[in-house]
Coordinates of C-alpha atoms and ligand atoms in Angstrom, one line a residue:
X1 CA 110.8 72.6 138.6
X2 CA 108.3 70.9 136.3
X3 CA 109.0 70.4 132.6
X4 CA 109.6 73.5 130.5
X5 CA 107.4 74.5 127.7
X6 CA 109.2 74.1 124.3
X7 CA 109.0 77.2 122.2
X8 CA 110.0 77.9 118.6
X9 CA 110.7 81.5 117.7
X10 CA 110.1 82.7 114.1
X11 CA 112.1 85.7 112.9
X12 CA 112.8 87.7 109.8
X13 CA 115.4 90.3 111.0
X14 CA 117.1 92.1 113.8
X15 CA 115.9 89.7 116.6
X16 CA 115.8 92.0 119.6
X17 CA 112.7 90.3 120.9
X18 CA 114.3 86.9 120.3
X19 CA 117.2 88.2 122.5
X20 CA 114.8 89.3 125.2
X21 CA 113.2 85.8 125.2
X22 CA 116.7 84.1 125.3
X23 CA 117.7 86.3 128.3
X24 CA 114.4 85.4 130.1
X25 CA 115.0 81.7 129.6
X26 CA 118.3 82.0 131.3
X27 CA 116.7 83.3 134.5
X28 CA 115.9 81.0 137.4
X29 CA 112.9 78.8 137.0
X30 CA 111.7 80.3 133.7
X31 CA 109.1 77.9 132.6
X32 CA 109.9 77.7 128.9
X33 CA 112.9 76.9 126.7
X34 CA 113.6 77.9 123.1
X35 CA 114.2 74.6 121.2
X36 CA 114.5 76.2 117.7
X37 CA 114.8 79.5 116.0
X38 CA 113.5 79.6 112.4
X39 CA 114.2 82.4 109.9
X40 CA 112.5 82.8 106.5
X41 CA 115.4 85.1 105.5
X42 CA 119.1 84.2 105.5
X43 CA 121.9 86.4 106.9
X44 CA 120.0 88.3 109.5
X45 CA 121.3 89.4 112.9
X46 CA 118.6 87.4 114.7
X47 CA 120.2 84.2 113.5
X48 CA 123.6 85.3 114.9
X49 CA 121.9 86.0 118.3
X50 CA 120.4 82.5 118.3
X51 CA 123.7 80.8 117.3
X52 CA 125.6 82.7 120.0
X53 CA 123.1 81.3 122.5
X54 CA 123.7 77.8 121.0
X55 CA 120.1 77.4 120.0
X56 CA 119.4 75.3 117.0
X57 CA 118.6 77.4 114.0
X58 CA 117.0 76.6 110.7
X59 CA 116.6 78.9 107.6
X60 CA 113.5 78.2 105.6
X61 CA 113.8 80.7 102.8
X62 CA 110.3 81.4 101.5
X63 CA 111.8 82.3 98.1
X64 CA 112.7 78.6 97.6
X65 CA 109.0 77.7 97.5
X66 CA 106.6 78.2 94.7
X67 CA 103.5 78.1 96.9
X68 CA 102.9 79.5 100.3
X69 CA 101.5 76.1 101.4
X70 CA 104.8 74.3 100.5
X71 CA 106.7 76.8 102.6
X72 CA 104.3 76.3 105.5
X73 CA 104.5 72.5 105.1
X74 CA 108.2 72.7 105.7
X75 CA 107.7 75.1 108.6
X76 CA 105.2 72.8 110.2
X77 CA 107.5 69.8 109.7
X78 CA 110.4 71.5 111.4
X79 CA 108.4 72.8 114.3
X80 CA 106.8 69.4 114.8
X81 CA 110.2 67.6 114.6
X82 CA 111.6 70.0 117.3
X83 CA 108.5 69.1 119.4
X84 CA 107.5 72.8 119.7
X85 CA 104.5 73.5 121.9
X86 CA 104.3 77.3 121.4
X87 CA 105.3 79.3 118.4
X88 CA 106.4 82.8 119.0
X89 CA 106.4 85.2 116.1
X90 CA 109.0 87.8 116.8
X91 CA 109.3 90.2 113.9
X92 CA 108.3 87.4 111.5
X93 CA 107.4 89.2 108.2
X94 CA 105.5 86.5 106.4
X95 CA 101.7 86.2 106.3
X96 CA 100.6 82.8 107.4
X97 CA 97.6 81.0 105.8
X98 CA 94.4 80.1 107.7
X99 CA 95.4 76.4 107.3
X100 CA 98.7 76.9 109.1
X101 CA 97.1 79.0 111.8
X102 CA 94.4 76.4 112.3
X103 CA 97.1 73.7 112.8
X104 CA 98.6 75.8 115.6
X105 CA 95.4 77.4 116.9
X106 CA 96.0 78.9 120.4
X107 CA 99.6 77.7 120.2
X108 CA 100.9 80.7 118.2
X109 CA 101.4 84.2 119.5
X110 CA 102.7 87.4 118.0
X111 CA 104.0 90.8 119.1
X112 CA 102.7 94.0 117.4
X113 CA 104.1 97.5 118.2
X114 CA 100.7 99.2 118.8
X115 CA 97.8 99.0 121.2
X116 CA 95.7 96.6 119.2
X117 CA 93.1 96.7 117.7
X118 CA 94.5 100.2 116.8
X119 CA 97.1 100.5 114.1
X120 CA 97.3 97.0 112.7
X121 CA 99.7 96.4 109.8
X122 CA 102.9 98.2 108.8
X123 CA 104.1 101.8 109.4
X124 CA 102.5 101.6 112.8
X125 CA 104.4 104.3 114.6
X126 CA 103.9 107.0 112.0
X127 CA 100.2 106.3 111.8
X128 CA 99.9 106.4 115.6
X129 CA 101.7 109.8 115.7
X130 CA 99.8 111.2 112.8
X131 CA 96.4 110.2 114.3
X132 CA 97.1 112.5 117.2
X133 CA 96.8 109.7 119.7
X134 CA 98.4 110.4 123.1
X135 CA 99.3 106.8 123.8
X136 CA 100.6 103.9 121.8
X137 CA 102.3 100.7 123.0
X138 CA 102.7 97.1 122.2
X139 CA 100.5 94.0 122.3
X140 CA 101.1 90.2 122.6
X141 CA 98.2 88.3 121.2
X142 CA 97.2 84.8 120.0
X143 CA 97.3 84.7 116.2
X144 CA 94.1 84.4 114.2
X145 CA 93.7 84.4 110.4
X146 CA 93.1 88.2 110.2
X147 CA 96.4 90.1 110.4
X148 CA 97.3 91.4 113.9
X149 CA 94.0 90.0 115.2
X150 CA 93.3 87.6 118.0
X151 CA 92.9 87.4 121.8
X152 CA 95.1 89.9 123.6
X153 CA 97.3 88.5 126.3
X154 CA 99.3 91.6 127.5
X155 CA 99.7 95.2 126.5
X156 CA 102.1 97.9 127.6
X157 CA 101.3 101.5 127.2
X158 CA 103.7 104.2 126.0
X159 CA 103.0 107.9 125.9
X160 CA 103.4 109.7 122.6
X161 CA 105.4 112.9 123.1
X162 CA 104.8 116.0 121.1
X163 CA 108.1 115.9 119.3
X164 CA 108.2 112.1 118.7
X165 CA 109.4 110.7 115.4
X166 CA 108.6 107.2 114.3
X167 CA 112.1 106.2 115.5
X168 CA 112.0 107.8 118.9
X169 CA 108.5 106.3 119.6
X170 CA 109.6 102.9 118.2
X171 CA 112.6 102.8 120.5
X172 CA 110.6 103.5 123.6
X173 CA 108.0 100.9 122.6
X174 CA 110.7 98.4 122.0
X175 CA 111.9 98.6 125.6
X176 CA 108.4 97.6 126.6
X177 CA 108.2 94.8 124.0
X178 CA 111.2 93.2 125.6
X179 CA 109.4 93.1 128.9
X180 CA 106.0 91.8 127.9
X181 CA 107.0 89.1 125.5
X182 CA 108.8 87.0 128.2
X183 CA 105.9 87.8 130.6
X184 CA 103.4 86.5 128.1
X185 CA 105.4 83.3 127.5
X186 CA 105.6 82.8 131.3
X187 CA 101.9 83.2 131.7
X188 CA 101.1 80.7 129.0
X189 CA 103.8 78.2 130.2
X190 CA 102.4 78.3 133.7
X191 CA 98.9 77.8 132.3
X192 CA 97.6 81.2 133.6
X193 CA 95.8 82.0 130.4
X194 CA 92.6 80.7 129.1
X195 CA 90.6 81.7 126.1
X196 CA 86.9 82.3 126.5
X197 CA 84.5 84.0 124.1
X198 CA 87.4 85.1 121.9
X199 CA 89.2 86.8 124.8
X200 CA 92.3 85.7 126.7
X201 CA 91.8 85.8 130.4
X202 CA 94.1 85.4 133.4
X203 CA 92.9 82.3 135.3
X204 CA 94.4 83.3 138.7
X205 CA 95.2 87.0 138.7
X206 CA 98.6 86.5 140.4
X207 CA 99.7 89.7 138.8
X208 CA 97.7 92.8 139.4
X209 CA 96.3 94.2 136.2
X210 CA 98.5 97.3 136.6
X211 CA 101.6 95.0 136.5
X212 CA 100.3 93.6 133.2
X213 CA 100.0 97.0 131.7
X214 CA 103.4 98.2 132.8
X215 CA 105.5 95.2 133.9
X216 CA 109.0 95.9 135.2
Ligands
GRF301 C1 109.1 94.6 116.6 O1 108.9 96.0 116.8 C2 107.9 93.8 116.7 O2 106.9 94.4 117.5 C3 107.4 93.8 115.2 O3 108.6 93.8 114.5 C4 109.7 94.3 115.3 C5 110.7 93.2 115.3 O4 111.9 93.6 116.0 N1 106.5 92.8 115.0 P1 113.0 92.6 116.4 O5 113.4 91.7 115.2 O6 112.4 91.7 117.5 O7 114.1 93.4 116.9

């Protein structure tokens, strides 16, 4: 097995996507390893998940920095020191500046619980339900300066049921999030993704498109 891609996971809370990534890295021949987990908030369950898996953790509390740039300097320093090659935002609730995103261009990905470009931002599930849309889902994308924007790597589709509440829809989408985040990391680590004309493309479509929509 060739060298594993070193990933750093940034979290702000529960950490269920972090958990799915950790579980994936334990599977045979998974081409990436988590070398550090960074939280901008102390005392969150995501940190406990990382510690239990014996992954190095670092808390960089944004409240300790007067300027966003100083916070990001620290973040960049820690990621660089850990030799991170791909940054995975997994419920990271902090807006990053253009400067930071430029430093990590095409090396930073995010998960959003909607079918982007629909329903960017917060309160996603309520807005999806109230729009009358029949489907929602989740998206893994490369990060760009505009929030929840950037080349889409994978999406999974989830039907919106007539009696869905924000919670019931969120729960069903979360199940799919936990499948597609590891898959996106695997595709990047095995160099299956290229970015052309602002779009992420599969170099060798080893997975049929249907498998990318609903991986299992
Ligand atoms: C997920 O729904 C993710 O899509 C969104 O924030 C939530 C984080 O959940 N960006 P968790 O911390 O991974 O459990």
